[in-house]
Coordinates of C-alpha atoms in Angstrom, one line a residue:
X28 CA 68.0 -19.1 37.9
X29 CA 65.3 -18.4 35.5
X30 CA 62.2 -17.6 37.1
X31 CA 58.9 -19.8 36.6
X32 CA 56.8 -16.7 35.8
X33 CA 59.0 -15.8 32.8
X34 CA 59.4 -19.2 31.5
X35 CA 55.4 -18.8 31.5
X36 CA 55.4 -15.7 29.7
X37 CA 58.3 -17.0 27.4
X38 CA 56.3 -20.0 26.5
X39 CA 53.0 -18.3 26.0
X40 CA 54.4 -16.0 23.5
X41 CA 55.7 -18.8 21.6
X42 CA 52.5 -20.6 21.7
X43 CA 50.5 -17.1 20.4
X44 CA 52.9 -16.5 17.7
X45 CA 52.6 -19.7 16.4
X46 CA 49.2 -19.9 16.5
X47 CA 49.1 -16.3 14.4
X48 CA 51.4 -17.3 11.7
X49 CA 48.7 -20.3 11.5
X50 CA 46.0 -18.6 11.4
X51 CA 47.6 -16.0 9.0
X52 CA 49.1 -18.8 6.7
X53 CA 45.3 -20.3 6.4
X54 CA 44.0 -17.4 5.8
X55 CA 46.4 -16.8 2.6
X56 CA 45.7 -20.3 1.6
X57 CA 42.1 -19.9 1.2
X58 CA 42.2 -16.4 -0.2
X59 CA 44.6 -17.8 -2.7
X60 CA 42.2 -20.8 -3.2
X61 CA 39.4 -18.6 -3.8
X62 CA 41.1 -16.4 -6.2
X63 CA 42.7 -19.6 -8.1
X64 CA 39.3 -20.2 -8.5
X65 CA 37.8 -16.9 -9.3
X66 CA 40.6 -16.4 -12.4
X67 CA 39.0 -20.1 -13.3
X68 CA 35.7 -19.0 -13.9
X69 CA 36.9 -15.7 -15.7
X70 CA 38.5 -18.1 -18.3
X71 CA 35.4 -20.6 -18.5
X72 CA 32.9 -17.4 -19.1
X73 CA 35.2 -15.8 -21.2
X74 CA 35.8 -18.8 -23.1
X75 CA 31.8 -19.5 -23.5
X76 CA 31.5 -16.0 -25.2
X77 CA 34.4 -16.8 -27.5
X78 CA 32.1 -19.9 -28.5
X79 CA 29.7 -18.3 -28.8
X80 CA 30.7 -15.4 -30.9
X81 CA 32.4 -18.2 -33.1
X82 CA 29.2 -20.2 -33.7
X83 CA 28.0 -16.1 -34.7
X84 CA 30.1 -15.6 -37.1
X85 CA 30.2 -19.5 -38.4
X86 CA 34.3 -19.7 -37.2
X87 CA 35.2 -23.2 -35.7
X88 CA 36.3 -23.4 -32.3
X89 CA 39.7 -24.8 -31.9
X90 CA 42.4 -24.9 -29.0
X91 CA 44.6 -22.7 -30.7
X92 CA 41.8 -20.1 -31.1
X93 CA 40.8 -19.8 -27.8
X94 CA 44.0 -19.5 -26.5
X95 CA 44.7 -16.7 -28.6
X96 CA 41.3 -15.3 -27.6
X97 CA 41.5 -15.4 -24.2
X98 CA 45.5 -14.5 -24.2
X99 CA 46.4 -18.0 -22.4
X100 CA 48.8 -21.1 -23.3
X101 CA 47.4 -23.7 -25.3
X102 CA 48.1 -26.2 -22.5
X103 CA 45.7 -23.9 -20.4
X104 CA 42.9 -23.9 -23.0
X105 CA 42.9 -27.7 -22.9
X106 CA 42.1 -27.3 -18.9
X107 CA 39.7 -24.5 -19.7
X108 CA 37.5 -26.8 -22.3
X109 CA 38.4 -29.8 -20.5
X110 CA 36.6 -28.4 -17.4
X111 CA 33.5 -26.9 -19.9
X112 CA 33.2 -30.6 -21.3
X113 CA 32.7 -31.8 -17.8
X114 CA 30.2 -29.1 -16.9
X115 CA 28.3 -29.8 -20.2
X116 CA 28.5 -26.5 -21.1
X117 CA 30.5 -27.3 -24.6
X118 CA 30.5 -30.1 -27.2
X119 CA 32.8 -31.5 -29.7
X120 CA 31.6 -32.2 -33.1
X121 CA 34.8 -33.4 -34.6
X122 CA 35.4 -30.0 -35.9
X123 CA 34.7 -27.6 -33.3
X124 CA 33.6 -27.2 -29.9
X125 CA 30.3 -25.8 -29.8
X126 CA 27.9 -25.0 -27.2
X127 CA 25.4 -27.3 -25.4
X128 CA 21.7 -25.9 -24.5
X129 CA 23.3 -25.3 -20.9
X130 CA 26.3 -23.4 -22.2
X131 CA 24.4 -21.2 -24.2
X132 CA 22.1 -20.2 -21.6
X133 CA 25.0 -19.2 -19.4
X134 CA 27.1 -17.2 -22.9
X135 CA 23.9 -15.0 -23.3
X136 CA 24.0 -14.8 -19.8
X137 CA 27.4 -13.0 -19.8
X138 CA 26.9 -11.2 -22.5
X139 CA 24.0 -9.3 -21.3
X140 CA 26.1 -8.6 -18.3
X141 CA 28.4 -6.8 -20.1
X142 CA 26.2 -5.3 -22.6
X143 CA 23.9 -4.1 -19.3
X144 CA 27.0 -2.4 -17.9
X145 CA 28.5 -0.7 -20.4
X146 CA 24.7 0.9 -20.8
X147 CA 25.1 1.6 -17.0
X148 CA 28.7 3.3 -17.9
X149 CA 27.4 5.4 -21.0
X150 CA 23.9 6.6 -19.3
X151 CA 24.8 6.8 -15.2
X152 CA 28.3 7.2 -15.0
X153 CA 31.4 10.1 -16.8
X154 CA 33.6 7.5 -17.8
X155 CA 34.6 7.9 -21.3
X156 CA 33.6 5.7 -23.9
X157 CA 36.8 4.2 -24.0
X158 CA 37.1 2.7 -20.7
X159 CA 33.5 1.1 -21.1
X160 CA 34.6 -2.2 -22.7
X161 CA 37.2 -3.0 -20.4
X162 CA 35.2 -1.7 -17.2
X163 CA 32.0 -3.7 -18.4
X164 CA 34.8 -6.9 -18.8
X165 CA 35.3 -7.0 -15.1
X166 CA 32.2 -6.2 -14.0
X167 CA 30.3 -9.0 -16.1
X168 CA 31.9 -12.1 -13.8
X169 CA 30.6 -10.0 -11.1
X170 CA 26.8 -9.7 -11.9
X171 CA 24.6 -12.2 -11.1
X172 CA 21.2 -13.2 -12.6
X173 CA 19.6 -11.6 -10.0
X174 CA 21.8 -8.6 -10.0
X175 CA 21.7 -7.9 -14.0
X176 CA 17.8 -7.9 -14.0
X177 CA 17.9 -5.5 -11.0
X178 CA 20.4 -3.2 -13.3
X179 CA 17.7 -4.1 -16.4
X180 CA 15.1 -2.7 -14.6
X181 CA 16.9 0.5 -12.9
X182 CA 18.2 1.4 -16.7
X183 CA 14.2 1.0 -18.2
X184 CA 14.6 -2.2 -19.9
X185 CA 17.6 -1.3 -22.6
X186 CA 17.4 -3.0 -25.8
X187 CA 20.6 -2.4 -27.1
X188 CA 24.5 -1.1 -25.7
X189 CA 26.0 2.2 -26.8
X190 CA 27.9 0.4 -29.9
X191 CA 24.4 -0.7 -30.8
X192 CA 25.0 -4.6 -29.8
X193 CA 21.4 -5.8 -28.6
X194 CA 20.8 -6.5 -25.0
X195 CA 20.2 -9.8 -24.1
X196 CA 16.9 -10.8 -22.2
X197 CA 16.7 -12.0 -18.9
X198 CA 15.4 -15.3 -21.0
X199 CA 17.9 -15.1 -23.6
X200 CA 16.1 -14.1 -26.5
X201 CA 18.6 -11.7 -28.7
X202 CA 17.3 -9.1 -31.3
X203 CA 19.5 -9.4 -34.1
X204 CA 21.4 -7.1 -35.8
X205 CA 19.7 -4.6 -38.5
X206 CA 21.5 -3.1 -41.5
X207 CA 24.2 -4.9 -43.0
X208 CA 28.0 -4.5 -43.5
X209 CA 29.7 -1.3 -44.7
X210 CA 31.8 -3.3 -47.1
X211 CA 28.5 -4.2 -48.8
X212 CA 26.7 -1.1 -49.1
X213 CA 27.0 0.9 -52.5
X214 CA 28.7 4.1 -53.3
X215 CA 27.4 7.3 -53.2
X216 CA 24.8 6.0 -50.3
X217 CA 23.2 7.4 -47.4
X218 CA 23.3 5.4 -44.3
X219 CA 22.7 5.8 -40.4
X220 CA 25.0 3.8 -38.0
X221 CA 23.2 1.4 -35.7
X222 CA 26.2 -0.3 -34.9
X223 CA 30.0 -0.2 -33.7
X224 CA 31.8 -2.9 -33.0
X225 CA 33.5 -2.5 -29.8
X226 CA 35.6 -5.6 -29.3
X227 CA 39.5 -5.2 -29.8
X228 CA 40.1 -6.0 -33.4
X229 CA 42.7 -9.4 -32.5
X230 CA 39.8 -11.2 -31.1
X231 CA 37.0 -10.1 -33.8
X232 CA 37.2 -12.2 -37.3
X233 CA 35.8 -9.4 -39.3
X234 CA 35.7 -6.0 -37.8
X235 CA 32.3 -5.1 -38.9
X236 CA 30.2 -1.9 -38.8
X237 CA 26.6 -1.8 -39.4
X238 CA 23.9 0.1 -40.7
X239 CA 21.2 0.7 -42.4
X240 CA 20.5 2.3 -45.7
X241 CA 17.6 5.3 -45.2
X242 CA 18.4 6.5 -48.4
X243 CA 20.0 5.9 -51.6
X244 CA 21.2 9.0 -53.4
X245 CA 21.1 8.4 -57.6
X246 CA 19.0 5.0 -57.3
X247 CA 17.0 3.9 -61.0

């Protein structure tokens, strides 16, 4: 005859390990949850920049040109935009989607994330210069507001990243570029490179580098 004691024991292991794989199977549900949502945002901020480099260089925004951008299905890019639309972030002109006030506030934002780290990188850390872009694309979801003006001020204010991109201000005003394209400058012609684009070339219209002229050898 089974003893009552060990029916006890018996029954209150079943009871624990039920209660464990509960406890473990909610905890992978929310973790998965969160990171669900986490690759979300990646796409939405990566997707703002892509706007707003588009609206940069004067390129329309289309589906198909965000999906290739961000390396995703076009099906995918229709959530992405769908859920920018709804956020007011992006507009559709009839041409191209194109940022709202909002949006554009929160591109610069990103973009002086990543600008602000790869200055980190270059001046703080000994990575190499070619793991800077791709470290400063991970980190940039992970700065906050708050957190990039901290960086700002522990790196004295940067203007500009090590390609020479300008920095961003905490209030979004953007120095633009000086100099002009290489493919535009004369022969024979001094020149001093302020800047080096650092953006893999399949998501850059025109590779461009930039500089300006200090001297022209054999000018009238």
């Amino acid at each position: 005859m089974v003893q009552p004691l060990l029916l006890l024991i018996v029954f209150a292991l079943i009871i624990w390990r039920a209660f464990w794989l509960f406890r473990s199977r909610k905890k992978l549900f929310w973790r998965t949850q969160r990171s669900r949502a986490f690759r979300q945002r990646i796409h939405r901020e990566d997707a703002l920049k892509h706007v707003l480099r588009s609206e940069n260089y004067g390129s329309p925004v289309t589906l198909e040109s965000l999906a290739g951008a961000l390396v995703i299905s076009t099906s995918e890019a229709v959530e992405v935009l769908g859920s920018l639309q709804l956020k007011q972030l992006v507009q559709f002109d009839g041409r191209s989607f194109r940022l709202s006030a909002e949006g554009r506030d929160y591109a610069l934002h990103v973009v002086r994330a990543h600008r602000l780290w790869e200055r980190y990188l270059a001046d703080k850390t000994g990575y190499s210069e070619e793991g800077w872009h791709e470290r400063a694309n991970q980190a940039e979801h992970q700065l906050t507001p708050d957190k990039a003006d901290a960086l700002a001020a522990e790196l004295g204010f940067p203007t500009h990243d090590p390609h020479g991109d300008p920095i961003p201000t905490s209030i979004g005003n953007l120095v633009p570029h000086v100099g002009q394209p290489l493919n535009t400058v004369a022969a024979n012609t001094t020149v001093k490179l302020v800047h080096l684009e650092d953006e893999p070339v399949d998501q850059v219209d025109t590779l461009f580098l930039y500089l300006r002229i200090d001297r022209l050898i054999g000018a009238a």
